[in-house]
């Protein structure tokens, strides 16, 4: 955005993508080791931003990049997932709400992860159970399970 004096156009994003790939670097925020679809967390952030701050310049840039990058990455045969991961939008959310010190982004990430770990540690001690990897399920799944009694 500094280089273009604001949000780049789709054509400019294409240029940046190919300059980046040709220089041997990756496109940050795109691709995932496991997912083969647009990360649902990215979609949630995109919907949230569209609802609450559609005109934020950085958020707008995230949208433009999303319009362009998957189509370009699909042209690179070895890339198995050309779609955005959560990191393609999370920074624009933090920035919008005033957290502009980039070195803290990893800290925020670590804090949110440790909430899960510590909750699990409490359960492990209470139940004297071994450490497990909990299954990740949707709220819909839990409601369904409870209503079936
Ligand atoms: C997340 C990531 C590491 C997954 O890599 P992976 O498990 O190797 O995924 P794939 O099997 O699709 O990758 C196959 C090839 O495509 C490349 N590739 C994947 N995503 C890419 C991207 N966004 N830009 C450029 N190249 C990419 C990989 O580097 C790999 O190349 P290599 O065989 O020369 O090493 C990779 O997509 C990436 O580096 N993304 C950008 C960085 C990023 O967003 N990281 C945060 C993830 S939460």
Coordinates of C-alpha atoms and ligand atoms in Angstrom, one line a residue:
X1 CA 0.0 0.0 0.0
X2 CA 3.0 2.3 0.7
X3 CA 4.3 1.6 -2.8
X4 CA 1.0 2.3 -4.5
X5 CA -0.2 5.1 -2.3
X6 CA -3.3 3.1 -1.1
X7 CA -4.9 -0.2 -2.1
X8 CA -3.3 -1.7 -5.2
X9 CA -5.6 -2.5 -8.2
X10 CA -6.2 -6.1 -9.3
X11 CA -3.6 -5.7 -12.1
X12 CA -1.0 -4.4 -9.6
X13 CA -1.8 -7.3 -7.2
X14 CA -1.2 -9.7 -10.1
X15 CA 2.2 -8.1 -10.7
X16 CA 3.2 -8.3 -7.1
X17 CA 2.1 -12.0 -7.0
X18 CA 4.3 -12.9 -10.0
X19 CA 7.3 -10.8 -8.8
X20 CA 7.1 -12.6 -5.5
X21 CA 6.8 -16.1 -6.9
X22 CA 9.5 -15.5 -9.5
X23 CA 11.8 -14.3 -6.7
X24 CA 11.3 -17.7 -5.0
X25 CA 9.1 -16.4 -2.1
X26 CA 5.7 -17.5 -1.0
X27 CA 2.5 -15.5 -1.0
X28 CA 1.8 -15.1 2.7
X29 CA -1.7 -16.0 3.9
X30 CA -2.4 -18.4 1.1
X31 CA -2.1 -22.2 1.2
X32 CA -2.4 -24.6 4.0
X33 CA -0.8 -28.0 4.8
X34 CA -4.1 -29.7 5.4
X35 CA -7.1 -27.6 4.2
X36 CA -8.0 -27.7 0.5
X37 CA -10.7 -25.0 0.7
X38 CA -10.9 -21.3 1.7
X39 CA -10.2 -21.4 5.5
X40 CA -13.6 -21.0 7.3
X41 CA -11.9 -18.6 9.7
X42 CA -10.9 -16.4 6.8
X43 CA -14.5 -16.4 5.6
X44 CA -15.7 -15.5 9.1
X45 CA -13.3 -12.6 9.2
X46 CA -14.3 -11.5 5.7
X47 CA -17.9 -11.5 6.7
X48 CA -17.2 -9.6 10.0
X49 CA -15.1 -6.9 8.2
X50 CA -17.8 -6.5 5.5
X51 CA -20.4 -6.0 8.2
X52 CA -18.4 -3.6 10.5
X53 CA -15.8 -1.8 8.5
X54 CA -16.2 -2.4 4.8
X55 CA -14.3 0.9 3.9
X56 CA -11.2 0.3 6.0
X57 CA -8.4 0.6 3.5
X58 CA -6.4 -2.4 4.7
X59 CA -9.5 -4.5 4.8
X60 CA -10.3 -3.4 1.3
X61 CA -6.8 -4.5 0.2
X62 CA -7.5 -7.9 1.8
X63 CA -10.6 -8.2 -0.4
X64 CA -8.7 -7.2 -3.6
X65 CA -6.0 -9.7 -2.9
X66 CA -8.6 -12.4 -2.3
X67 CA -10.2 -11.6 -5.7
X68 CA -6.9 -12.1 -7.5
X69 CA -4.5 -14.5 -5.7
X70 CA -6.4 -17.9 -5.8
X71 CA -6.8 -17.6 -9.6
X72 CA -3.1 -16.8 -10.0
X73 CA -1.9 -19.6 -7.6
X74 CA -4.0 -22.1 -9.5
X75 CA -1.6 -21.6 -12.4
X76 CA 1.2 -23.0 -10.3
X77 CA 0.8 -26.8 -10.6
X78 CA 2.6 -27.8 -7.3
X79 CA 0.4 -25.6 -5.1
X80 CA -2.3 -27.9 -3.7
X81 CA -4.4 -25.2 -2.0
X82 CA -4.5 -21.8 -3.6
X83 CA -7.0 -20.5 -1.1
X84 CA -6.5 -18.1 1.8
X85 CA -5.8 -19.2 5.4
X86 CA -6.8 -17.4 8.5
X87 CA -3.7 -15.2 8.4
X88 CA -4.8 -13.6 5.1
X89 CA -7.4 -11.5 7.1
X90 CA -6.5 -11.7 10.8
X91 CA -3.9 -8.9 10.6
X92 CA -6.4 -6.4 9.1
X93 CA -8.8 -7.1 12.0
X94 CA -6.1 -6.4 14.6
X95 CA -4.9 -3.3 12.7
X96 CA -8.4 -1.9 12.4
X97 CA -9.0 -2.2 16.2
X98 CA -5.7 -0.4 16.9
X99 CA -3.2 -3.2 17.5
X100 CA -0.6 -1.8 15.0
X101 CA 2.6 -3.3 16.6
X102 CA 3.2 -6.3 14.3
X103 CA 5.5 -8.0 16.8
X104 CA 2.5 -8.5 19.1
X105 CA 0.5 -10.5 16.5
X106 CA 2.2 -13.7 17.4
X107 CA 1.7 -13.0 21.1
X108 CA -2.1 -12.6 20.5
X109 CA -2.0 -15.9 18.6
X110 CA -0.1 -17.6 21.4
X111 CA -2.5 -16.3 24.0
X112 CA -5.6 -17.6 22.2
X113 CA -3.9 -21.0 21.7
X114 CA -2.9 -21.2 25.4
X115 CA -6.6 -20.7 26.5
X116 CA -7.3 -24.0 24.8
X117 CA -4.3 -25.7 26.3
X118 CA -4.9 -24.5 29.8
X119 CA -8.6 -25.5 29.7
X120 CA -7.5 -28.9 28.6
X121 CA -4.8 -29.1 31.4
X122 CA -7.6 -28.4 34.0
X123 CA -9.8 -31.2 32.6
X124 CA -6.8 -33.6 32.5
X125 CA -6.0 -33.0 36.2
X126 CA -9.6 -33.1 37.3
X127 CA -10.3 -36.4 35.4
X128 CA -6.8 -37.8 35.9
X129 CA -6.9 -38.4 32.2
X130 CA -3.9 -38.5 29.8
X131 CA -3.2 -35.7 27.4
X132 CA -5.3 -36.0 24.4
X133 CA -5.9 -34.1 21.2
X134 CA -9.6 -33.0 21.5
X135 CA -11.8 -33.5 18.6
X136 CA -12.9 -30.3 17.0
X137 CA -16.6 -30.1 16.4
X138 CA -19.1 -27.4 15.4
X139 CA -21.7 -25.8 17.7
X140 CA -24.3 -27.4 15.4
X141 CA -22.8 -30.9 16.2
X142 CA -22.9 -30.3 19.9
X143 CA -26.6 -29.0 19.8
X144 CA -27.5 -32.1 17.8
X145 CA -25.8 -34.4 20.2
X146 CA -27.4 -32.8 23.3
X147 CA -30.9 -32.7 21.7
X148 CA -30.6 -36.5 20.9
X149 CA -30.0 -36.8 24.7
Ligands
LIG1 C1 1.1 -23.1 4.6 C2 2.2 -23.7 3.7 C3 3.5 -23.8 4.4 C4 1.7 -25.2 3.3 O1 2.8 -25.7 2.5 P1 2.7 -27.2 2.0 O2 2.1 -28.1 3.0 O3 4.0 -27.5 1.4 O4 1.5 -27.0 0.8 P2 1.5 -27.6 -0.6 O5 1.6 -29.1 -0.6 O6 0.3 -26.9 -1.3 O7 2.8 -26.9 -1.3 C5 3.4 -27.5 -2.4 C6 4.3 -26.5 -3.0 O8 3.7 -25.2 -3.3 C7 4.3 -24.2 -2.6 N1 3.3 -23.2 -2.1 C8 2.2 -23.5 -1.3 N2 1.6 -22.3 -0.9 C9 2.2 -21.3 -1.5 C10 2.1 -19.9 -1.5 N3 1.2 -19.3 -0.8 N4 3.0 -19.2 -2.3 C11 3.9 -19.8 -3.0 N5 4.2 -21.1 -3.0 C12 3.3 -21.9 -2.3 C13 5.0 -24.8 -1.4 O9 6.0 -24.0 -0.9 C14 5.5 -26.1 -2.0 O10 6.6 -25.8 -2.8 P3 7.9 -26.7 -2.7 O11 7.5 -28.1 -3.1 O12 8.9 -26.1 -3.7 O13 8.4 -26.6 -1.3 C15 2.3 -22.9 2.3 O14 1.0 -22.9 1.7 C16 2.8 -21.5 2.5 O15 4.0 -21.4 2.7 N6 1.9 -20.5 2.5 C17 2.3 -19.1 2.7 C18 2.8 -18.8 4.1 C19 1.6 -18.9 5.0 O16 0.5 -18.4 4.8 N7 1.8 -19.5 6.2 C20 0.8 -19.6 7.3 C21 0.0 -20.8 7.2 S1 -1.2 -20.9 8.5

